[in-house]
Amino acid sequence: MVRNIRFNNVHTHTAQDISDYKPIFHSKEMGRVIVNKVRDNPSYKPNVIYSDLESEFSVNMTYKQAWRAKERANQIIERCPKDSYILVPWLCQRISEAIPGTFTSWECTDDMRFKRVFVAYGCSIRGFNNYCRPILSIDDCHLSGNYKGTMLGATGYDANHGLWPLAYGIVSSENDDDWHWFLNLLKHILDGRSVTILTDRHPSLKKCVRDILALNTTHGVFGII
């Protein structure tokens, strides 16, 4: 079938239509535009960003789009957050050198991707083993953001009823393998000290506490000693 198409070279746009037109850009593109301003002024606020872009480029933006543009600019300046995982071994070494007695451990997968990390500062270890009550609260916190994961933590109590952070770990999730790994390292820094463990009695945590720390701990629930 043959179709005949005729071009009608008649413009119907008025001058007012052209003057009312405002280009629309994506936040990723706007991030490249404002990157120098963000580099010079890290506190550059999104409400100022969309006001500046609207007056300079006649761009229609919302506060959320301006916030995303600044996030994109920060990624260009600081690189993508996932690139910082390659620094984990170096950071562990630097922490150990800067704070005597600090104990760190990290692991990666077979394809060299970050798996988990454990950190206990030397000052926290000395303070807990020498001056704090023999009580440890162990729990987890699910992380938000782009990469998710779970933070495992062990917190003691000092003589003034204050909390004493002892150790933390970043792992994939709250499972038997990650709790087993975390508690084995925690047992190492306790240096044989007998403690009472307070937990929410999560099945994985309860099992690992019994298997790893049973010889030098008693086990309770949060709020009960």
XYZ file of N, CA and C in Angstrom:
675
model
N 0.848 -1.189 0.000
C 0.000 0.000 0.000
C 0.888 1.245 0.000
N 0.551 2.180 -0.846
C 1.331 3.406 -0.981
C 0.571 4.542 -0.305
N 1.284 5.284 0.538
C 0.678 6.430 1.217
C 1.357 7.709 0.753
N 0.584 8.708 0.464
C 1.106 10.018 0.074
C 1.091 10.938 1.281
N 2.225 11.465 1.610
C 2.333 12.370 2.752
C 2.777 13.725 2.244
N 2.038 14.751 2.628
C 2.366 16.102 2.175
C 2.810 16.932 3.383
N 3.921 17.609 3.256
C 4.444 18.451 4.327
C 3.814 19.828 4.242
N 3.192 20.234 5.341
C 2.547 21.544 5.399
C 3.472 22.480 6.162
N 4.208 23.279 5.438
C 5.218 24.145 6.026
C 4.605 25.453 6.528
N 3.676 25.321 7.458
C 3.027 26.489 8.040
C 3.180 26.412 9.557
N 3.821 27.380 10.128
C 4.031 27.392 11.575
C 2.855 28.074 12.263
N 2.357 27.410 13.295
C 1.191 27.955 14.010
C 1.535 28.426 15.410
N 2.832 28.328 15.800
C 3.232 28.774 17.135
C 3.349 30.293 17.161
N 2.795 30.878 18.183
C 2.891 32.326 18.341
C 4.147 32.685 19.123
N 4.508 33.942 19.105
C 5.664 34.407 19.880
C 5.435 34.193 21.373
N 4.183 34.270 21.808
C 3.867 34.060 23.220
C 4.128 32.605 23.632
N 3.796 31.664 22.724
C 4.060 30.252 23.002
C 5.546 30.019 23.240
N 6.368 30.640 22.414
C 7.810 30.459 22.535
C 8.329 31.090 23.822
N 7.839 32.265 24.167
C 8.317 32.935 25.379
C 7.867 32.225 26.637
N 6.721 31.505 26.557
C 6.223 30.774 27.736
C 6.897 29.419 27.921
N 7.645 28.970 26.926
C 8.254 27.637 26.999
C 9.410 27.625 27.995
N 9.399 26.624 28.865
C 10.486 26.452 29.827
C 11.038 25.028 29.696
N 12.324 24.901 29.431
C 12.897 23.555 29.283
C 12.871 22.786 30.599
N 12.784 21.483 30.474
C 12.781 20.601 31.646
C 14.007 19.696 31.565
N 14.773 19.650 32.637
C 15.980 18.835 32.688
C 15.860 17.804 33.794
N 16.579 16.714 33.636
C 16.629 15.690 34.679
C 17.609 16.119 35.773
N 17.370 15.595 36.985
C 18.224 15.964 38.119
C 19.669 15.544 37.889
N 19.884 14.439 37.139
C 21.253 14.003 36.854
C 21.993 15.057 36.032
N 21.294 15.636 35.067
C 21.917 16.676 34.241
C 22.159 17.935 35.062
N 21.216 18.279 35.924
C 21.375 19.461 36.765
C 22.513 19.281 37.767
N 22.751 18.046 38.174
C 23.864 17.782 39.074
C 25.190 18.163 38.454
N 25.335 17.903 37.144
C 26.564 18.287 36.445
C 26.684 19.803 36.332
N 25.542 20.482 36.250
C 25.551 21.936 36.116
C 26.006 22.604 37.411
N 25.568 22.066 38.546
C 25.844 22.726 39.830
C 27.032 22.128 40.565
N 27.760 21.216 39.946
C 28.827 20.513 40.650
C 29.877 21.460 41.224
N 30.232 22.490 40.494
C 31.245 23.431 40.985
C 30.726 24.244 42.170
N 29.447 24.600 42.124
C 28.867 25.350 43.231
C 28.803 24.502 44.502
N 28.470 23.224 44.344
C 28.417 22.321 45.495
C 29.814 22.074 46.042
N 30.798 21.980 45.152
C 32.182 21.788 45.596
C 32.673 22.987 46.406
N 32.312 24.186 45.962
C 32.726 25.399 46.675
C 31.900 25.650 47.928
N 30.657 25.182 47.923
C 29.756 25.421 49.050
C 28.990 24.136 49.378
N 29.578 23.244 50.198
C 28.920 21.967 50.513
C 27.556 22.120 51.187
N 27.296 23.264 51.811
C 26.005 23.485 52.475
C 24.965 24.108 51.542
N 25.224 24.068 50.251
C 24.301 24.587 49.232
C 22.954 23.878 49.370
N 21.923 24.583 49.772
C 20.647 23.965 50.128
C 19.756 23.779 48.903
N 18.945 22.692 48.901
C 18.080 22.416 47.740
C 17.123 23.547 47.407
N 16.573 24.234 48.437
C 15.643 25.325 48.127
C 16.351 26.490 47.419
N 17.629 26.682 47.719
C 18.410 27.713 47.016
C 18.781 27.212 45.623
N 19.027 25.917 45.516
C 19.410 25.337 44.221
C 18.305 25.530 43.196
N 17.068 25.123 43.541
C 16.024 25.230 42.520
C 15.652 26.676 42.249
N 15.856 27.556 43.223
C 15.622 28.982 42.974
C 16.660 29.544 42.008
N 17.929 29.155 42.205
C 18.995 29.625 41.323
C 18.838 29.080 39.902
N 18.504 27.798 39.793
C 18.365 27.191 38.474
C 17.172 27.762 37.718
N 16.109 28.058 38.442
C 14.930 28.621 37.785
C 15.205 30.015 37.244
N 15.940 30.815 38.030
C 16.243 32.170 37.568
C 17.312 32.186 36.479
N 18.237 31.229 36.525
C 19.348 31.227 35.566
C 19.007 30.523 34.267
N 18.251 29.396 34.361
C 17.970 28.590 33.172
C 16.475 28.477 32.859
N 15.635 29.111 33.661
C 14.173 28.990 33.497
C 13.734 27.536 33.549
N 14.300 26.789 34.500
C 14.012 25.367 34.658
C 12.972 25.170 35.751
N 11.931 24.405 35.442
C 10.929 24.069 36.448
C 11.422 22.889 37.277
N 11.645 23.096 38.549
C 12.132 22.032 39.424
C 11.361 22.045 40.732
N 11.265 20.878 41.344
C 10.694 20.770 42.680
C 11.833 20.677 43.690
N 11.481 20.775 44.960
C 12.503 20.648 46.006
C 13.174 19.272 45.930
N 12.378 18.238 45.690
C 12.935 16.881 45.630
C 13.905 16.733 44.470
N 13.572 17.319 43.322
C 14.479 17.254 42.173
C 15.775 18.001 42.451
N 15.660 19.133 43.156
C 16.858 19.889 43.519
C 17.721 19.092 44.492
N 17.088 18.386 45.415
C 17.829 17.546 46.365
C 18.569 16.435 45.619
N 17.888 15.818 44.628
C 18.531 14.765 43.842
C 19.685 15.328 43.005
N 19.519 16.533 42.512
C 20.595 17.162 41.740
C 21.828 17.367 42.608
N 21.613 17.788 43.858
C 22.750 17.961 44.760
C 23.396 16.612 45.086
N 22.571 15.562 45.284
C 23.120 14.231 45.527
C 23.971 13.770 44.350
N 23.501 14.053 43.137
C 24.272 13.690 41.941
C 25.582 14.454 41.898
N 25.537 15.740 42.239
C 26.759 16.543 42.260
C 27.745 16.000 43.296
N 27.241 15.595 44.458
C 28.108 15.018 45.491
C 28.737 13.712 45.020
N 27.970 12.916 44.253
C 28.525 11.671 43.729
C 29.658 11.952 42.748
N 29.503 12.994 41.946
C 30.563 13.355 40.995
C 31.810 13.805 41.750
N 31.606 14.562 42.827
C 32.737 15.083 43.607
C 33.412 13.982 44.412
N 32.600 13.180 45.111
C 33.139 12.191 46.047
C 33.174 10.782 45.486
N 32.703 10.622 44.247
C 32.563 9.321 43.601
C 31.404 8.550 44.221
N 31.022 7.470 43.603
C 29.877 6.675 44.060
C 30.189 6.049 45.415
N 29.228 6.043 46.363
C 29.491 5.475 47.697
C 30.012 4.039 47.666
N 29.568 3.245 46.700
C 30.001 1.845 46.678
C 31.500 1.721 46.413
N 32.094 2.760 45.797
C 33.538 2.715 45.537
C 34.347 2.770 46.831
N 33.738 3.279 47.918
C 34.467 3.404 49.182
C 34.674 2.059 49.869
N 33.945 1.020 49.450
C 34.119 -0.292 50.080
C 35.531 -0.832 49.877
N 36.188 -0.400 48.813
C 37.549 -0.864 48.572
C 38.511 -0.353 49.643
N 38.089 0.680 50.392
C 38.944 1.264 51.430
C 38.810 0.562 52.773
N 37.900 -0.417 52.902
C 37.666 -1.071 54.199
C 38.941 -1.658 54.796
N 39.759 -2.429 54.053
C 41.002 -2.955 54.644
C 41.934 -1.845 55.138
N 42.065 -0.794 54.346
C 42.936 0.332 54.725
C 42.398 1.022 55.967
N 41.073 1.231 56.034
C 40.478 1.891 57.189
C 40.681 1.072 58.462
N 40.523 -0.241 58.351
C 40.744 -1.110 59.517
C 42.193 -0.998 60.007
N 43.119 -0.972 59.079
C 44.529 -0.849 59.453
C 44.814 0.501 60.104
N 44.253 1.572 59.548
C 44.501 2.907 60.091
C 43.888 3.064 61.477
N 42.705 2.502 61.696
C 42.074 2.574 63.019
C 42.937 1.856 64.049
N 43.443 0.690 63.672
C 44.285 -0.089 64.591
C 45.574 0.652 64.919
N 46.131 1.362 63.939
C 47.365 2.116 64.174
C 47.101 3.364 65.019
N 45.952 3.998 64.809
C 45.658 5.264 65.490
C 45.219 5.061 66.936
N 44.525 3.946 67.226
C 44.011 3.682 68.574
C 44.600 2.359 69.059
N 45.597 2.408 69.932
C 46.246 1.175 70.409
C 45.232 0.212 71.044
N 45.422 -1.061 70.770
C 44.547 -2.081 71.339
C 43.279 -2.331 70.562
N 43.068 -1.587 69.478
C 41.863 -1.762 68.666
C 41.914 -3.098 67.935
N 40.757 -3.766 67.869
C 40.671 -5.053 67.181
C 39.681 -4.920 66.026
N 40.127 -5.226 64.824
C 39.266 -5.167 63.643
C 39.401 -6.461 62.849
N 38.361 -6.762 62.105
C 38.399 -7.921 61.219
C 37.425 -7.672 60.066
N 37.795 -8.102 58.880
C 36.917 -7.931 57.731
C 37.032 -9.141 56.816
N 36.003 -9.349 56.013
C 35.982 -10.452 55.065
C 35.361 -9.985 53.759
N 35.760 -10.641 52.671
C 35.166 -10.375 51.367
C 34.785 -11.700 50.717
N 33.997 -11.634 49.661
C 33.578 -12.832 48.955
C 34.689 -13.293 48.004
N 34.446 -14.413 47.352
C 35.446 -14.949 46.424
C 35.705 -14.012 45.252
N 34.701 -13.228 44.874
C 34.895 -12.286 43.768
C 35.283 -10.900 44.269
N 35.841 -10.833 45.509
C 36.410 -9.614 46.084
C 35.372 -8.524 46.324
N 34.162 -8.920 46.717
C 33.138 -7.971 47.116
C 33.028 -7.945 48.638
N 32.739 -6.772 49.195
C 32.634 -6.634 50.650
C 31.593 -7.608 51.214
N 31.965 -8.265 52.336
C 31.055 -9.206 52.972
C 30.664 -8.752 54.375
N 31.662 -8.445 55.242
C 31.353 -8.019 56.608
C 32.598 -7.454 57.270
N 32.372 -6.651 58.327
C 33.478 -6.033 59.057
C 33.122 -5.958 60.531
N 34.136 -6.073 61.382
C 33.981 -6.020 62.833
C 34.973 -4.994 63.375
N 34.509 -4.129 64.298
C 35.374 -3.107 64.880
C 35.105 -3.009 66.377
N 36.185 -3.056 67.171
C 36.119 -2.790 68.613
C 37.318 -1.913 68.960
N 37.067 -0.674 69.361
C 38.148 0.265 69.649
C 38.884 -0.120 70.934
N 40.188 0.120 70.938
C 41.004 -0.257 72.083
C 40.541 0.377 73.373
N 40.160 1.653 73.335
C 39.695 2.330 74.549
C 38.404 1.711 75.061
N 37.536 1.270 74.163
C 36.288 0.628 74.569
C 36.545 -0.738 75.203
N 37.494 -1.475 74.635
C 37.820 -2.801 75.181
C 38.408 -2.679 76.577
N 39.369 -1.771 76.750
C 39.995 -1.587 78.061
C 38.978 -1.100 79.093
N 38.133 -0.149 78.686
C 37.149 0.384 79.613
C 36.155 -0.662 80.059
N 35.710 -1.511 79.133
C 34.728 -2.536 79.509
C 35.351 -3.613 80.396
N 36.503 -4.120 79.992
C 37.111 -5.227 80.740
C 37.623 -4.817 82.120
N 37.911 -3.533 82.321
C 38.485 -3.096 83.593
C 37.529 -2.334 84.501
N 36.528 -1.651 83.916
C 35.736 -0.746 84.739
C 34.224 -0.913 84.621
N 33.741 -1.618 83.631
C 32.294 -1.738 83.437
C 31.726 -2.982 84.102
N 30.440 -2.964 84.298
C 29.755 -4.125 84.859
C 29.836 -5.293 83.876
N 29.827 -6.517 84.365
C 29.927 -7.687 83.478
C 28.590 -8.001 82.813
N 28.052 -7.038 82.089
C 26.766 -7.194 81.412
C 26.916 -6.678 79.985
N 26.412 -7.440 79.022
C 26.469 -7.034 77.616
C 25.092 -7.185 76.969
N 24.617 -6.119 76.362
C 23.410 -6.191 75.539
C 23.836 -6.391 74.089
N 23.293 -7.412 73.457
C 23.642 -7.728 72.072
C 22.378 -7.679 71.233
N 22.422 -6.906 70.173
C 21.238 -6.760 69.327
C 21.670 -6.352 67.924
N 20.690 -6.242 67.031
C 20.974 -5.852 65.652
C 20.125 -4.653 65.262
N 20.528 -3.995 64.182
C 19.793 -2.854 63.641
C 19.851 -2.950 62.120
N 18.687 -2.997 61.488
C 18.634 -3.110 60.034
C 18.920 -1.754 59.400
N 19.845 -1.749 58.452
C 20.297 -0.515 57.829
C 19.437 -0.161 56.621
N 19.209 1.133 56.432
C 18.497 1.608 55.255
C 19.520 2.153 54.260
N 19.049 2.766 53.205
C 19.974 3.285 52.209
C 20.071 2.375 51.006
N 21.050 2.639 50.159
C 21.169 1.908 48.897
C 21.635 0.468 49.073
N 22.387 0.186 50.136
C 23.071 -1.099 50.213
C 22.558 -1.998 51.334
N 21.604 -1.495 52.129
C 20.937 -2.306 53.155
C 21.961 -2.931 54.095
N 21.705 -4.207 54.500
C 22.588 -4.868 55.454
C 22.092 -4.703 56.878
N 22.862 -5.220 57.828
C 22.504 -5.205 59.247
C 23.721 -4.845 60.081
N 23.525 -4.022 61.094
C 24.587 -3.707 62.039
C 24.354 -4.487 63.318
N 25.335 -5.279 63.723
C 25.298 -6.015 64.980
C 26.105 -5.241 66.010
N 25.604 -5.170 67.228
C 26.297 -4.380 68.232
C 26.302 -5.041 69.595
N 27.345 -4.767 70.375
C 27.465 -5.225 71.761
C 27.714 -4.002 72.631
N 26.840 -3.776 73.615
C 26.900 -2.579 74.455
C 26.917 -2.965 75.921
N 27.851 -2.372 76.685
C 27.950 -2.640 78.113
C 27.337 -1.525 78.941
N 27.489 -1.640 80.270
C 26.964 -0.649 81.212
C 28.080 -0.251 82.168
N 28.254 1.068 82.326
C 29.297 1.517 83.246
C 28.723 1.705 84.648
N 29.562 2.180 85.576
C 29.157 2.307 86.964
C 28.100 3.384 87.180
N 27.937 4.300 86.219
C 26.942 5.364 86.338
C 25.662 5.037 85.570
N 25.454 3.760 85.277
C 24.275 3.284 84.556
C 24.235 3.815 83.122
N 25.374 4.220 82.612
C 25.439 4.698 81.230
C 25.798 3.581 80.268
N 25.441 3.761 79.007
C 25.758 2.769 77.982
C 27.218 2.886 77.561
N 27.846 1.745 77.323
C 29.259 1.698 76.937
C 29.387 0.877 75.654
N 29.451 1.535 74.487
C 29.600 0.788 73.227
C 30.914 -0.002 73.227
N 30.813 -1.285 73.007
C 32.002 -2.140 73.016
C 32.442 -2.529 71.614
N 31.527 -3.013 70.797
C 31.909 -3.492 69.464
C 30.708 -3.408 68.532
N 30.991 -3.317 67.244
C 29.917 -3.360 66.248
C 30.418 -4.079 65.008
N 29.487 -4.587 64.239
C 29.818 -5.256 62.988
C 28.779 -4.939 61.933
N 29.212 -4.864 60.685
C 28.311 -4.671 59.550
C 28.293 -5.975 58.761
N 27.112 -6.587 58.635
C 26.982 -7.883 57.975
C 25.818 -7.830 56.987
N 25.578 -8.959 56.321
C 24.513 -8.991 55.311
C 23.132 -9.030 55.937
N 22.954 -9.869 56.977
C 21.639 -10.001 57.610
C 21.804 -10.683 58.959
N 20.701 -10.800 59.679
C 20.730 -11.456 60.984
C 20.513 -12.951 60.784
N 21.603 -13.689 60.562
C 21.504 -15.134 60.334
C 22.541 -15.868 61.188
N 22.486 -17.198 61.167
C 23.369 -18.012 62.007
C 24.841 -17.736 61.706
N 25.184 -17.667 60.414
C 26.583 -17.508 60.030
C 27.147 -16.175 60.497
N 26.392 -15.091 60.287
C 26.882 -13.771 60.683
C 26.943 -13.624 62.196
N 25.954 -14.133 62.930
C 26.015 -14.068 64.392
C 27.169 -14.915 64.928
N 27.381 -16.071 64.333
C 28.484 -16.947 64.753
C 29.819 -16.227 64.579
N 29.990 -15.571 63.439
C 31.219 -14.834 63.151
C 31.395 -13.690 64.138
N 30.341 -12.910 64.380
C 30.415 -11.758 65.270
C 30.733 -12.174 66.702
N 30.048 -13.201 67.199
C 30.239 -13.610 68.594
C 31.592 -14.271 68.823
N 32.129 -14.934 67.814
C 33.482 -15.484 67.943
C 34.501 -14.363 68.142
N 34.359 -13.278 67.397
C 35.264 -12.140 67.558
C 35.009 -11.423 68.881
N 33.753 -11.347 69.294
C 33.422 -10.727 70.577
C 34.045 -11.519 71.727
N 34.009 -12.831 71.625
C 34.606 -13.680 72.654
C 36.106 -13.423 72.765
N 36.730 -13.143 71.631
C 38.166 -12.877 71.623
C 38.505 -11.632 72.434
N 37.716 -10.550 72.284
C 38.052 -9.301 72.990
C 37.604 -9.328 74.453
N 36.710 -10.271 74.820
C 36.330 -10.394 76.236
C 37.455 -10.981 77.065
N 38.367 -11.667 76.405
C 39.569 -12.179 77.067
C 39.242 -13.041 78.277
N 38.238 -13.906 78.144
C 37.900 -14.860 79.198
C 37.043 -14.309 80.314
N 36.617 -13.054 80.238
C 35.808 -12.462 81.303
C 34.390 -13.031 81.287
N 33.842 -13.370 82.447
C 32.476 -13.868 82.552
C 31.499 -12.700 82.494
N 30.499 -12.822 81.646
C 29.527 -11.744 81.476
C 28.114 -12.319 81.398
N 27.148 -11.468 81.660
C 25.734 -11.789 81.456
C 25.300 -11.167 80.139
N 24.691 -11.967 79.265
C 24.274 -11.507 77.949
C 22.776 -11.209 77.969
N 22.406 -10.004 77.544
C 21.003 -9.621 77.395
C 20.673 -9.560 75.914
N 19.636 -10.267 75.472
C 19.254 -10.274 74.060
C 17.731 -10.290 73.945
N 17.249 -10.200 72.707
C 15.820 -10.359 72.439
C 15.476 -11.819 72.141
N 16.457 -12.701 72.313
C 16.302 -14.153 72.135
C 15.881 -14.515 70.705
N 16.428 -13.798 69.740
C 16.245 -14.182 68.348
C 16.829 -15.583 68.165
N 16.149 -16.494 67.429
C 16.615 -17.886 67.322
C 18.085 -18.017 66.929
N 18.538 -17.255 65.932
C 19.936 -17.355 65.504
C 20.876 -16.869 66.598
N 20.529 -15.748 67.223
C 21.377 -15.195 68.273
C 21.397 -16.107 69.495
N 20.248 -16.602 69.881
C 20.154 -17.488 71.046
C 21.006 -18.733 70.841
N 20.946 -19.321 69.650
C 21.722 -20.527 69.347
C 23.222 -20.247 69.391
N 23.641 -19.124 68.793
C 25.063 -18.820 68.732
C 25.620 -18.440 70.106
N 24.830 -17.746 70.926
C 25.274 -17.429 72.282
C 25.504 -18.716 73.064
N 24.590 -19.646 72.920
C 24.730 -20.914 73.631
C 25.945 -21.700 73.144
N 26.183 -21.701 71.831
C 27.285 -22.494 71.276
C 28.654 -21.864 71.523
N 28.735 -20.523 71.483
C 30.033 -19.855 71.515
C 30.378 -19.303 72.887
N 29.395 -18.677 73.551
C 29.688 -17.982 74.805
C 29.179 -18.719 76.037
N 28.686 -19.925 75.878
C 28.045 -20.626 76.995
C 29.001 -20.890 78.151
N 30.283 -21.027 77.875
C 31.232 -21.388 78.924
C 31.502 -20.241 79.891
N 31.309 -19.003 79.452
C 31.633 -17.886 80.346
C 30.536 -16.830 80.394
N 29.267 -17.243 80.124
C 28.169 -16.279 80.163
C 26.920 -16.902 80.763
N 26.028 -16.040 81.217
C 24.654 -16.404 81.489
C 23.807 -15.596 80.526
N 22.556 -16.019 80.309
C 21.749 -15.442 79.236
C 20.423 -14.969 79.793
N 20.061 -13.709 79.505
C 18.775 -13.169 79.919
C 18.068 -12.526 78.767
N 17.044 -11.718 79.060
C 16.331 -10.980 78.047
C 16.439 -9.498 78.356
N 16.171 -8.662 77.373
C 16.285 -7.233 77.592
C 15.415 -6.782 78.760
N 16.000 -5.995 79.644
C 15.251 -5.451 80.755
C 15.262 -6.320 81.996
N 15.788 -7.520 81.896
C 15.817 -8.441 83.035
C 17.247 -8.942 83.228
N 17.757 -8.823 84.422
C 19.126 -9.297 84.725
C 19.026 -10.492 85.662
